[in-house]
């Protein structure tokens, strides 16, 4: 399950950071040996593990790691756990940084080509703005998970997921086999899958990958913070540390792997006394301060600044933020605003006609539902007073 964490950017790392999400299955006897709560947690993770892509395997070296890791070839993609490292192009598998990492002969793999070292680290999205489109065939479950995770990014970070118009670089949200994503912006269209079982928490994790975050437990200083026990439930891929760390190790980050208790020991044993049963994001189930700090370190700014407008009540749905007046909110947003969140010191006045005309509503406060002021879906222009 993606109760995982990390606090470094893959595009700031030495190479693509590895993951073990797709390779492990939890044995029945291991579940039976655990306490009920622990067994339940592992069962939940086993459900998620069953959703991760599985297929033909091959070995590939990731930049920053000394030994090869196991990648999976399924459909048109090559995966390391939940992270996409390449796509099939004809009889080749091409990494995100345009290296040939595998040649294909029908259904038979021939082998890794070239240096065999993948350095597909991705890039920052300019201004923290990520254009997206949702595949028309995406399921209702996929759409709901994406909307919930997007609302969390909108409300708590400077990242803006915006509907794509004609942008060349964008993320396409699809319903595919499992929960997976590229890391950072690779250029052109890049798919992000929220398959069956991928709820809001896994979606937040996958959107984090697209933003540029990799897994916490592969940061360069990992071994200074935790002891990793071999032979547990996690794939050996996690033994390789890579990536530029930001801030202190975050045991509860949304990008950190869940901590399993298998064969009488924890996979990750914190060296500073942090409770091992709390490693992972299950208890937090949202961004940690460390997650938010990492995003700020990469993209600048803080949480949303100014006045933010949301299409749905309770600060959900599509959104945008502003720090200055607008005499016309545009056809996309005219008469389509249902809730408002305001940064400290800002004030706003909403008008139901363009050019600051018609009925108005002024406040320096958050309004979770404009219906209470009979102003739901009426905004056509607004004025903003800065602190």
PDB file of C-alpha atoms in Angstrom, residues 26-316:
ATOM      1  CA  UNK A  26       2.905 -11.581   1.361  1.00  0.00           C
ATOM      2  CA  UNK A  27       2.803 -15.258   2.267  1.00  0.00           C
ATOM      3  CA  UNK A  28      -0.250 -16.669   4.026  1.00  0.00           C
ATOM      4  CA  UNK A  29       1.819 -18.144   6.820  1.00  0.00           C
ATOM      5  CA  UNK A  30       3.360 -14.719   7.498  1.00  0.00           C
ATOM      6  CA  UNK A  31      -0.087 -13.206   7.880  1.00  0.00           C
ATOM      7  CA  UNK A  32      -1.206 -15.966  10.207  1.00  0.00           C
ATOM      8  CA  UNK A  33       1.796 -15.413  12.459  1.00  0.00           C
ATOM      9  CA  UNK A  34       0.957 -11.769  13.115  1.00  0.00           C
ATOM     10  CA  UNK A  35      -1.401 -10.050  15.514  1.00  0.00           C
ATOM     11  CA  UNK A  36      -4.861  -9.302  14.012  1.00  0.00           C
ATOM     12  CA  UNK A  37      -4.168  -5.607  13.400  1.00  0.00           C
ATOM     13  CA  UNK A  38      -0.817  -6.361  11.846  1.00  0.00           C
ATOM     14  CA  UNK A  39      -2.290  -9.126   9.709  1.00  0.00           C
ATOM     15  CA  UNK A  40      -5.053  -6.794   8.564  1.00  0.00           C
ATOM     16  CA  UNK A  41      -2.498  -4.207   7.552  1.00  0.00           C
ATOM     17  CA  UNK A  42      -0.513  -6.752   5.597  1.00  0.00           C
ATOM     18  CA  UNK A  43      -3.667  -8.020   3.931  1.00  0.00           C
ATOM     19  CA  UNK A  44      -4.419  -4.486   2.834  1.00  0.00           C
ATOM     20  CA  UNK A  45      -0.924  -4.172   1.439  1.00  0.00           C
ATOM     21  CA  UNK A  46      -1.229  -7.519  -0.274  1.00  0.00           C
ATOM     22  CA  UNK A  47      -4.301  -6.187  -2.069  1.00  0.00           C
ATOM     23  CA  UNK A  48      -2.264  -3.240  -3.291  1.00  0.00           C
ATOM     24  CA  UNK A  49       0.675  -5.433  -4.196  1.00  0.00           C
ATOM     25  CA  UNK A  50      -1.611  -7.529  -6.380  1.00  0.00           C
ATOM     26  CA  UNK A  51      -2.408  -4.387  -8.357  1.00  0.00           C
ATOM     27  CA  UNK A  52       1.157  -3.455  -9.177  1.00  0.00           C
ATOM     28  CA  UNK A  53       2.271  -4.334 -12.693  1.00  0.00           C
ATOM     29  CA  UNK A  54       3.712  -7.813 -13.103  1.00  0.00           C
ATOM     30  CA  UNK A  55       5.085  -9.376 -16.248  1.00  0.00           C
ATOM     31  CA  UNK A  56       8.356 -10.371 -17.870  1.00  0.00           C
ATOM     32  CA  UNK A  57      11.341  -9.351 -15.787  1.00  0.00           C
ATOM     33  CA  UNK A  58      14.775  -8.123 -16.746  1.00  0.00           C
ATOM     34  CA  UNK A  59      17.744  -6.611 -14.980  1.00  0.00           C
ATOM     35  CA  UNK A  60      18.690  -2.962 -15.362  1.00  0.00           C
ATOM     36  CA  UNK A  61      21.083  -0.691 -13.559  1.00  0.00           C
ATOM     37  CA  UNK A  62      19.722   2.563 -12.204  1.00  0.00           C
ATOM     38  CA  UNK A  63      22.071   5.506 -11.888  1.00  0.00           C
ATOM     39  CA  UNK A  64      23.336   5.816  -8.339  1.00  0.00           C
ATOM     40  CA  UNK A  65      22.983   2.105  -7.581  1.00  0.00           C
ATOM     41  CA  UNK A  66      25.890  -0.320  -7.693  1.00  0.00           C
ATOM     42  CA  UNK A  67      23.965  -3.470  -8.524  1.00  0.00           C
ATOM     43  CA  UNK A  68      21.264  -4.246 -11.118  1.00  0.00           C
ATOM     44  CA  UNK A  69      17.635  -4.269 -10.068  1.00  0.00           C
ATOM     45  CA  UNK A  70      14.652  -6.183 -11.378  1.00  0.00           C
ATOM     46  CA  UNK A  71      12.392  -4.322 -13.781  1.00  0.00           C
ATOM     47  CA  UNK A  72       9.080  -5.553 -15.153  1.00  0.00           C
ATOM     48  CA  UNK A  73       7.939  -5.356 -18.757  1.00  0.00           C
ATOM     49  CA  UNK A  74       4.182  -5.327 -19.144  1.00  0.00           C
ATOM     50  CA  UNK A  75       2.143  -3.915 -21.987  1.00  0.00           C
ATOM     51  CA  UNK A  76       3.797  -0.815 -23.367  1.00  0.00           C
ATOM     52  CA  UNK A  77       5.750   0.056 -20.234  1.00  0.00           C
ATOM     53  CA  UNK A  78       8.780  -0.974 -18.221  1.00  0.00           C
ATOM     54  CA  UNK A  79       8.413  -0.563 -14.466  1.00  0.00           C
ATOM     55  CA  UNK A  80      10.498  -0.618 -11.341  1.00  0.00           C
ATOM     56  CA  UNK A  81       7.733  -1.080  -8.813  1.00  0.00           C
ATOM     57  CA  UNK A  82       5.254   1.762  -9.284  1.00  0.00           C
ATOM     58  CA  UNK A  83       7.679   3.980 -11.192  1.00  0.00           C
ATOM     59  CA  UNK A  84       7.736   3.903 -14.994  1.00  0.00           C
ATOM     60  CA  UNK A  85      11.277   3.785 -16.381  1.00  0.00           C
ATOM     61  CA  UNK A  86      10.544   3.332 -20.083  1.00  0.00           C
ATOM     62  CA  UNK A  87       8.106   2.705 -22.924  1.00  0.00           C
ATOM     63  CA  UNK A  88       8.018   0.189 -25.748  1.00  0.00           C
ATOM     64  CA  UNK A  89       8.839   1.708 -29.129  1.00  0.00           C
ATOM     65  CA  UNK A  90       8.794  -0.854 -31.894  1.00  0.00           C
ATOM     66  CA  UNK A  91      11.244  -3.578 -30.875  1.00  0.00           C
ATOM     67  CA  UNK A  92      12.944  -1.471 -28.220  1.00  0.00           C
ATOM     68  CA  UNK A  93      12.217  -0.227 -24.736  1.00  0.00           C
ATOM     69  CA  UNK A  94      13.270   3.418 -24.475  1.00  0.00           C
ATOM     70  CA  UNK A  95      13.893   5.049 -21.130  1.00  0.00           C
ATOM     71  CA  UNK A  96      12.536   8.486 -20.296  1.00  0.00           C
ATOM     72  CA  UNK A  97      15.962   9.944 -21.069  1.00  0.00           C
ATOM     73  CA  UNK A  98      15.931   8.248 -24.506  1.00  0.00           C
ATOM     74  CA  UNK A  99      18.284   5.349 -23.781  1.00  0.00           C
ATOM     75  CA  UNK A 100      17.640   1.892 -25.216  1.00  0.00           C
ATOM     76  CA  UNK A 101      17.347  -0.321 -22.151  1.00  0.00           C
ATOM     77  CA  UNK A 102      15.919  -3.455 -23.771  1.00  0.00           C
ATOM     78  CA  UNK A 103      15.512  -4.994 -27.221  1.00  0.00           C
ATOM     79  CA  UNK A 104      12.541  -7.180 -28.002  1.00  0.00           C
ATOM     80  CA  UNK A 105      12.083 -10.070 -30.425  1.00  0.00           C
ATOM     81  CA  UNK A 106       8.423 -10.871 -30.534  1.00  0.00           C
ATOM     82  CA  UNK A 107       7.502 -12.023 -27.048  1.00  0.00           C
ATOM     83  CA  UNK A 108      11.108 -12.851 -26.188  1.00  0.00           C
ATOM     84  CA  UNK A 109      13.408 -10.451 -24.402  1.00  0.00           C
ATOM     85  CA  UNK A 110      16.892 -10.242 -25.841  1.00  0.00           C
ATOM     86  CA  UNK A 111      18.499  -8.278 -23.038  1.00  0.00           C
ATOM     87  CA  UNK A 112      19.474  -4.896 -21.710  1.00  0.00           C
ATOM     88  CA  UNK A 113      21.376  -2.789 -24.217  1.00  0.00           C
ATOM     89  CA  UNK A 114      23.902   0.015 -24.129  1.00  0.00           C
ATOM     90  CA  UNK A 115      25.312   0.844 -20.723  1.00  0.00           C
ATOM     91  CA  UNK A 116      22.322  -0.663 -18.987  1.00  0.00           C
ATOM     92  CA  UNK A 117      22.269   2.341 -16.661  1.00  0.00           C
ATOM     93  CA  UNK A 118      19.011   4.273 -16.576  1.00  0.00           C
ATOM     94  CA  UNK A 119      19.254   7.925 -15.624  1.00  0.00           C
ATOM     95  CA  UNK A 120      15.644   8.861 -16.229  1.00  0.00           C
ATOM     96  CA  UNK A 121      15.343  11.469 -13.529  1.00  0.00           C
ATOM     97  CA  UNK A 122      12.723  13.797 -14.955  1.00  0.00           C
ATOM     98  CA  UNK A 123      12.493  17.566 -14.634  1.00  0.00           C
ATOM     99  CA  UNK A 124      10.618  20.188 -12.692  1.00  0.00           C
ATOM    100  CA  UNK A 125       7.306  21.404 -14.046  1.00  0.00           C
ATOM    101  CA  UNK A 126       7.724  25.124 -14.810  1.00  0.00           C
ATOM    102  CA  UNK A 127       6.074  27.188 -12.110  1.00  0.00           C
ATOM    103  CA  UNK A 128       4.771  24.053 -10.435  1.00  0.00           C
ATOM    104  CA  UNK A 129       1.928  23.932 -12.974  1.00  0.00           C
ATOM    105  CA  UNK A 130       1.087  20.428 -14.210  1.00  0.00           C
ATOM    106  CA  UNK A 131      -1.364  20.216 -17.125  1.00  0.00           C
ATOM    107  CA  UNK A 132      -3.463  17.059 -17.051  1.00  0.00           C
ATOM    108  CA  UNK A 133      -6.207  15.323 -18.924  1.00  0.00           C
ATOM    109  CA  UNK A 134      -8.332  12.375 -17.853  1.00  0.00           C
ATOM    110  CA  UNK A 135      -8.634   9.467 -20.246  1.00  0.00           C
ATOM    111  CA  UNK A 136     -12.300   9.236 -21.345  1.00  0.00           C
ATOM    112  CA  UNK A 137     -12.146   5.532 -20.485  1.00  0.00           C
ATOM    113  CA  UNK A 138     -10.981   6.213 -16.900  1.00  0.00           C
ATOM    114  CA  UNK A 139     -13.193   4.614 -14.268  1.00  0.00           C
ATOM    115  CA  UNK A 140     -15.264   6.489 -11.705  1.00  0.00           C
ATOM    116  CA  UNK A 141     -12.908   5.134  -9.023  1.00  0.00           C
ATOM    117  CA  UNK A 142      -9.904   6.601 -10.861  1.00  0.00           C
ATOM    118  CA  UNK A 143     -11.604   9.969 -11.266  1.00  0.00           C
ATOM    119  CA  UNK A 144     -12.604  10.095  -7.608  1.00  0.00           C
ATOM    120  CA  UNK A 145      -9.112   9.172  -6.369  1.00  0.00           C
ATOM    121  CA  UNK A 146      -7.499  11.797  -8.594  1.00  0.00           C
ATOM    122  CA  UNK A 147      -9.972  14.492  -7.549  1.00  0.00           C
ATOM    123  CA  UNK A 148      -9.372  13.796  -3.873  1.00  0.00           C
ATOM    124  CA  UNK A 149      -5.586  13.884  -4.187  1.00  0.00           C
ATOM    125  CA  UNK A 150      -5.661  16.961  -6.428  1.00  0.00           C
ATOM    126  CA  UNK A 151      -7.807  18.819  -3.896  1.00  0.00           C
ATOM    127  CA  UNK A 152      -5.171  18.091  -1.241  1.00  0.00           C
ATOM    128  CA  UNK A 153      -2.412  19.491  -3.465  1.00  0.00           C
ATOM    129  CA  UNK A 154      -4.560  22.518  -4.275  1.00  0.00           C
ATOM    130  CA  UNK A 155      -5.290  23.247  -0.635  1.00  0.00           C
ATOM    131  CA  UNK A 156      -1.863  22.625   0.871  1.00  0.00           C
ATOM    132  CA  UNK A 157       0.863  23.115  -1.754  1.00  0.00           C
ATOM    133  CA  UNK A 158       1.927  25.517  -4.474  1.00  0.00           C
ATOM    134  CA  UNK A 159       1.549  22.779  -7.105  1.00  0.00           C
ATOM    135  CA  UNK A 160      -1.292  23.429  -9.540  1.00  0.00           C
ATOM    136  CA  UNK A 161      -2.867  20.606 -11.528  1.00  0.00           C
ATOM    137  CA  UNK A 162      -4.682  22.392 -14.364  1.00  0.00           C
ATOM    138  CA  UNK A 163      -6.845  20.962 -17.158  1.00  0.00           C
ATOM    139  CA  UNK A 164      -4.812  20.681 -20.339  1.00  0.00           C
ATOM    140  CA  UNK A 165      -5.663  22.887 -23.277  1.00  0.00           C
ATOM    141  CA  UNK A 166      -2.887  22.571 -25.861  1.00  0.00           C
ATOM    142  CA  UNK A 167       0.223  22.049 -23.712  1.00  0.00           C
ATOM    143  CA  UNK A 168       2.751  19.658 -25.243  1.00  0.00           C
ATOM    144  CA  UNK A 169       3.916  18.330 -21.864  1.00  0.00           C
ATOM    145  CA  UNK A 170       1.166  16.907 -19.685  1.00  0.00           C
ATOM    146  CA  UNK A 171      -0.003  14.042 -17.492  1.00  0.00           C
ATOM    147  CA  UNK A 172      -2.787  11.755 -18.642  1.00  0.00           C
ATOM    148  CA  UNK A 173      -4.755  10.065 -15.838  1.00  0.00           C
ATOM    149  CA  UNK A 174      -5.659   6.504 -16.844  1.00  0.00           C
ATOM    150  CA  UNK A 175      -7.194   3.366 -15.403  1.00  0.00           C
ATOM    151  CA  UNK A 176      -4.609   0.670 -15.967  1.00  0.00           C
ATOM    152  CA  UNK A 177      -2.994  -2.219 -14.139  1.00  0.00           C
ATOM    153  CA  UNK A 178      -2.030  -0.800 -10.776  1.00  0.00           C
ATOM    154  CA  UNK A 179      -0.917   2.516  -9.322  1.00  0.00           C
ATOM    155  CA  UNK A 180       2.111   3.961 -11.121  1.00  0.00           C
ATOM    156  CA  UNK A 181       3.711   7.086 -12.540  1.00  0.00           C
ATOM    157  CA  UNK A 182       6.807   8.556 -14.109  1.00  0.00           C
ATOM    158  CA  UNK A 183       8.988  10.669 -11.828  1.00  0.00           C
ATOM    159  CA  UNK A 184       8.998  14.371 -12.706  1.00  0.00           C
ATOM    160  CA  UNK A 185       8.282  15.826 -16.163  1.00  0.00           C
ATOM    161  CA  UNK A 186       9.671  13.645 -18.954  1.00  0.00           C
ATOM    162  CA  UNK A 187       8.354  15.653 -21.921  1.00  0.00           C
ATOM    163  CA  UNK A 188       5.291  14.987 -24.065  1.00  0.00           C
ATOM    164  CA  UNK A 189       2.435  12.913 -22.710  1.00  0.00           C
ATOM    165  CA  UNK A 190       3.113  10.799 -19.653  1.00  0.00           C
ATOM    166  CA  UNK A 191       0.547   8.424 -18.255  1.00  0.00           C
ATOM    167  CA  UNK A 192      -0.266   8.098 -14.567  1.00  0.00           C
ATOM    168  CA  UNK A 193      -2.350   5.085 -13.614  1.00  0.00           C
ATOM    169  CA  UNK A 194      -4.808   4.893 -10.734  1.00  0.00           C
ATOM    170  CA  UNK A 195      -6.140   1.377 -11.213  1.00  0.00           C
ATOM    171  CA  UNK A 196      -8.488  -0.697  -9.092  1.00  0.00           C
ATOM    172  CA  UNK A 197      -7.773  -0.192  -5.383  1.00  0.00           C
ATOM    173  CA  UNK A 198      -5.868   3.065  -5.846  1.00  0.00           C
ATOM    174  CA  UNK A 199      -7.687   5.409  -3.482  1.00  0.00           C
ATOM    175  CA  UNK A 200      -6.857   8.971  -2.469  1.00  0.00           C
ATOM    176  CA  UNK A 201      -3.787   8.041  -0.415  1.00  0.00           C
ATOM    177  CA  UNK A 202      -2.149   6.036  -3.235  1.00  0.00           C
ATOM    178  CA  UNK A 203      -3.181   8.760  -5.679  1.00  0.00           C
ATOM    179  CA  UNK A 204      -1.473  11.399  -3.540  1.00  0.00           C
ATOM    180  CA  UNK A 205       1.656   9.237  -3.656  1.00  0.00           C
ATOM    181  CA  UNK A 206       1.547   8.817  -7.445  1.00  0.00           C
ATOM    182  CA  UNK A 207       0.913  12.516  -8.016  1.00  0.00           C
ATOM    183  CA  UNK A 208       3.947  13.044  -5.793  1.00  0.00           C
ATOM    184  CA  UNK A 209       6.020  10.976  -8.204  1.00  0.00           C
ATOM    185  CA  UNK A 210       4.815  13.082 -11.127  1.00  0.00           C
ATOM    186  CA  UNK A 211       5.714  16.232  -9.186  1.00  0.00           C
ATOM    187  CA  UNK A 212       9.238  14.830  -8.866  1.00  0.00           C
ATOM    188  CA  UNK A 213       9.303  13.027  -5.525  1.00  0.00           C
ATOM    189  CA  UNK A 214      10.785   9.568  -5.139  1.00  0.00           C
ATOM    190  CA  UNK A 215      10.683   7.184  -2.203  1.00  0.00           C
ATOM    191  CA  UNK A 216      11.998   8.289   1.169  1.00  0.00           C
ATOM    192  CA  UNK A 217      13.734   5.041   1.997  1.00  0.00           C
ATOM    193  CA  UNK A 218      16.153   5.289  -0.945  1.00  0.00           C
ATOM    194  CA  UNK A 219      17.591   8.703  -0.104  1.00  0.00           C
ATOM    195  CA  UNK A 220      21.367   8.887   0.076  1.00  0.00           C
ATOM    196  CA  UNK A 221      21.496   9.192   3.864  1.00  0.00           C
ATOM    197  CA  UNK A 222      18.957   6.430   4.484  1.00  0.00           C
ATOM    198  CA  UNK A 223      21.373   4.181   6.364  1.00  0.00           C
ATOM    199  CA  UNK A 224      22.081   6.948   8.864  1.00  0.00           C
ATOM    200  CA  UNK A 225      18.438   6.892   9.900  1.00  0.00           C
ATOM    201  CA  UNK A 226      17.216   3.311   9.630  1.00  0.00           C
ATOM    202  CA  UNK A 227      18.514  -0.225   9.660  1.00  0.00           C
ATOM    203  CA  UNK A 228      17.051  -2.176   6.759  1.00  0.00           C
ATOM    204  CA  UNK A 229      16.598  -5.872   7.465  1.00  0.00           C
ATOM    205  CA  UNK A 230      17.143  -8.276   4.611  1.00  0.00           C
ATOM    206  CA  UNK A 231      14.745 -11.129   4.079  1.00  0.00           C
ATOM    207  CA  UNK A 232      11.693  -9.159   5.090  1.00  0.00           C
ATOM    208  CA  UNK A 233       8.758  -8.249   2.892  1.00  0.00           C
ATOM    209  CA  UNK A 234      10.452  -5.460   0.932  1.00  0.00           C
ATOM    210  CA  UNK A 235      12.196  -6.072  -2.358  1.00  0.00           C
ATOM    211  CA  UNK A 236      15.993  -6.026  -2.250  1.00  0.00           C
ATOM    212  CA  UNK A 237      15.836  -3.044  -4.608  1.00  0.00           C
ATOM    213  CA  UNK A 238      15.480  -0.859  -1.522  1.00  0.00           C
ATOM    214  CA  UNK A 239      18.980  -1.685  -0.419  1.00  0.00           C
ATOM    215  CA  UNK A 240      20.391   0.787  -2.908  1.00  0.00           C
ATOM    216  CA  UNK A 241      20.380   4.340  -1.614  1.00  0.00           C
ATOM    217  CA  UNK A 242      20.271   7.218  -4.076  1.00  0.00           C
ATOM    218  CA  UNK A 243      18.752  10.647  -4.398  1.00  0.00           C
ATOM    219  CA  UNK A 244      19.335  14.024  -2.869  1.00  0.00           C
ATOM    220  CA  UNK A 245      17.730  14.233   0.589  1.00  0.00           C
ATOM    221  CA  UNK A 246      15.779  17.303   1.631  1.00  0.00           C
ATOM    222  CA  UNK A 247      15.435  17.905   5.357  1.00  0.00           C
ATOM    223  CA  UNK A 248      15.515  15.228   8.019  1.00  0.00           C
ATOM    224  CA  UNK A 249      14.442  11.685   7.271  1.00  0.00           C
ATOM    225  CA  UNK A 250      10.653  11.600   7.299  1.00  0.00           C
ATOM    226  CA  UNK A 251       9.415   8.301   8.711  1.00  0.00           C
ATOM    227  CA  UNK A 252       5.759   9.149   8.046  1.00  0.00           C
ATOM    228  CA  UNK A 253       6.064  10.835   4.672  1.00  0.00           C
ATOM    229  CA  UNK A 254       3.427  10.006   2.083  1.00  0.00           C
ATOM    230  CA  UNK A 255       6.276   8.542   0.014  1.00  0.00           C
ATOM    231  CA  UNK A 256       7.673   6.131   2.623  1.00  0.00           C
ATOM    232  CA  UNK A 257       7.074   2.423   2.400  1.00  0.00           C
ATOM    233  CA  UNK A 258       4.925   0.815   5.020  1.00  0.00           C
ATOM    234  CA  UNK A 259       6.913  -0.960   7.713  1.00  0.00           C
ATOM    235  CA  UNK A 260       6.170  -4.694   7.791  1.00  0.00           C
ATOM    236  CA  UNK A 261       6.762  -6.918  10.816  1.00  0.00           C
ATOM    237  CA  UNK A 262       7.791 -10.201   9.225  1.00  0.00           C
ATOM    238  CA  UNK A 263       9.701 -13.173  10.639  1.00  0.00           C
ATOM    239  CA  UNK A 264       9.972 -11.470  14.024  1.00  0.00           C
ATOM    240  CA  UNK A 265      11.480  -8.183  12.906  1.00  0.00           C
ATOM    241  CA  UNK A 266      10.640  -4.900  11.213  1.00  0.00           C
ATOM    242  CA  UNK A 267      11.798  -4.114   7.695  1.00  0.00           C
ATOM    243  CA  UNK A 268      12.895  -0.625   8.770  1.00  0.00           C
ATOM    244  CA  UNK A 269      14.219  -0.024  12.278  1.00  0.00           C
ATOM    245  CA  UNK A 270      14.634   3.691  13.077  1.00  0.00           C
ATOM    246  CA  UNK A 271      17.956   4.499  14.729  1.00  0.00           C
ATOM    247  CA  UNK A 272      16.621   7.484  16.659  1.00  0.00           C
ATOM    248  CA  UNK A 273      13.960   5.666  18.650  1.00  0.00           C
ATOM    249  CA  UNK A 274      11.023   6.533  16.380  1.00  0.00           C
ATOM    250  CA  UNK A 275       8.338   3.839  16.842  1.00  0.00           C
ATOM    251  CA  UNK A 276       8.781   1.339  13.998  1.00  0.00           C
ATOM    252  CA  UNK A 277       5.039   0.620  13.897  1.00  0.00           C
ATOM    253  CA  UNK A 278       4.454   4.245  12.876  1.00  0.00           C
ATOM    254  CA  UNK A 279       6.777   4.171   9.859  1.00  0.00           C
ATOM    255  CA  UNK A 280       4.672   4.823   6.768  1.00  0.00           C
ATOM    256  CA  UNK A 281       1.767   7.137   6.080  1.00  0.00           C
ATOM    257  CA  UNK A 282      -1.239   5.123   7.311  1.00  0.00           C
ATOM    258  CA  UNK A 283      -1.650   7.099  10.518  1.00  0.00           C
ATOM    259  CA  UNK A 284      -1.145  10.499   8.869  1.00  0.00           C
ATOM    260  CA  UNK A 285      -2.957   9.813   5.588  1.00  0.00           C
ATOM    261  CA  UNK A 286      -2.026  13.195   4.116  1.00  0.00           C
ATOM    262  CA  UNK A 287       1.057  15.349   3.542  1.00  0.00           C
ATOM    263  CA  UNK A 288       3.502  15.536   6.426  1.00  0.00           C
ATOM    264  CA  UNK A 289       5.278  18.830   7.180  1.00  0.00           C
ATOM    265  CA  UNK A 290       8.321  17.184   5.605  1.00  0.00           C
ATOM    266  CA  UNK A 291       6.430  16.463   2.375  1.00  0.00           C
ATOM    267  CA  UNK A 292       5.303  20.069   2.184  1.00  0.00           C
ATOM    268  CA  UNK A 293       8.811  21.280   2.963  1.00  0.00           C
ATOM    269  CA  UNK A 294      10.275  19.152   0.191  1.00  0.00           C
ATOM    270  CA  UNK A 295       7.829  20.533  -2.354  1.00  0.00           C
ATOM    271  CA  UNK A 296       8.594  24.075  -1.213  1.00  0.00           C
ATOM    272  CA  UNK A 297      12.334  23.384  -1.462  1.00  0.00           C
ATOM    273  CA  UNK A 298      11.946  22.164  -5.034  1.00  0.00           C
ATOM    274  CA  UNK A 299       9.373  24.591  -6.394  1.00  0.00           C
ATOM    275  CA  UNK A 300       9.645  27.554  -4.055  1.00  0.00           C
ATOM    276  CA  UNK A 301       6.794  29.398  -2.414  1.00  0.00           C
ATOM    277  CA  UNK A 302       4.704  28.010   0.376  1.00  0.00           C
ATOM    278  CA  UNK A 303       1.201  26.809   0.603  1.00  0.00           C
ATOM    279  CA  UNK A 304      -1.346  28.551  -1.563  1.00  0.00           C
ATOM    280  CA  UNK A 305      -1.051  32.343  -1.303  1.00  0.00           C
ATOM    281  CA  UNK A 306      -3.756  34.911  -1.902  1.00  0.00           C
ATOM    282  CA  UNK A 307      -7.365  33.939  -2.498  1.00  0.00           C
ATOM    283  CA  UNK A 308      -8.114  30.484  -3.855  1.00  0.00           C
ATOM    284  CA  UNK A 309     -11.355  29.587  -5.587  1.00  0.00           C
ATOM    285  CA  UNK A 310     -12.757  26.076  -5.853  1.00  0.00           C
ATOM    286  CA  UNK A 311     -15.350  24.586  -8.170  1.00  0.00           C
ATOM    287  CA  UNK A 312     -16.896  22.511  -5.377  1.00  0.00           C
ATOM    288  CA  UNK A 313     -17.772  23.114  -1.742  1.00  0.00           C
ATOM    289  CA  UNK A 314     -15.312  22.317   1.061  1.00  0.00           C
ATOM    290  CA  UNK A 315     -12.380  23.459  -1.088  1.00  0.00           C
ATOM    291  CA  UNK A 316     -12.638  20.527  -3.480  1.00  0.00           C
TER     292      UNK A 316
END
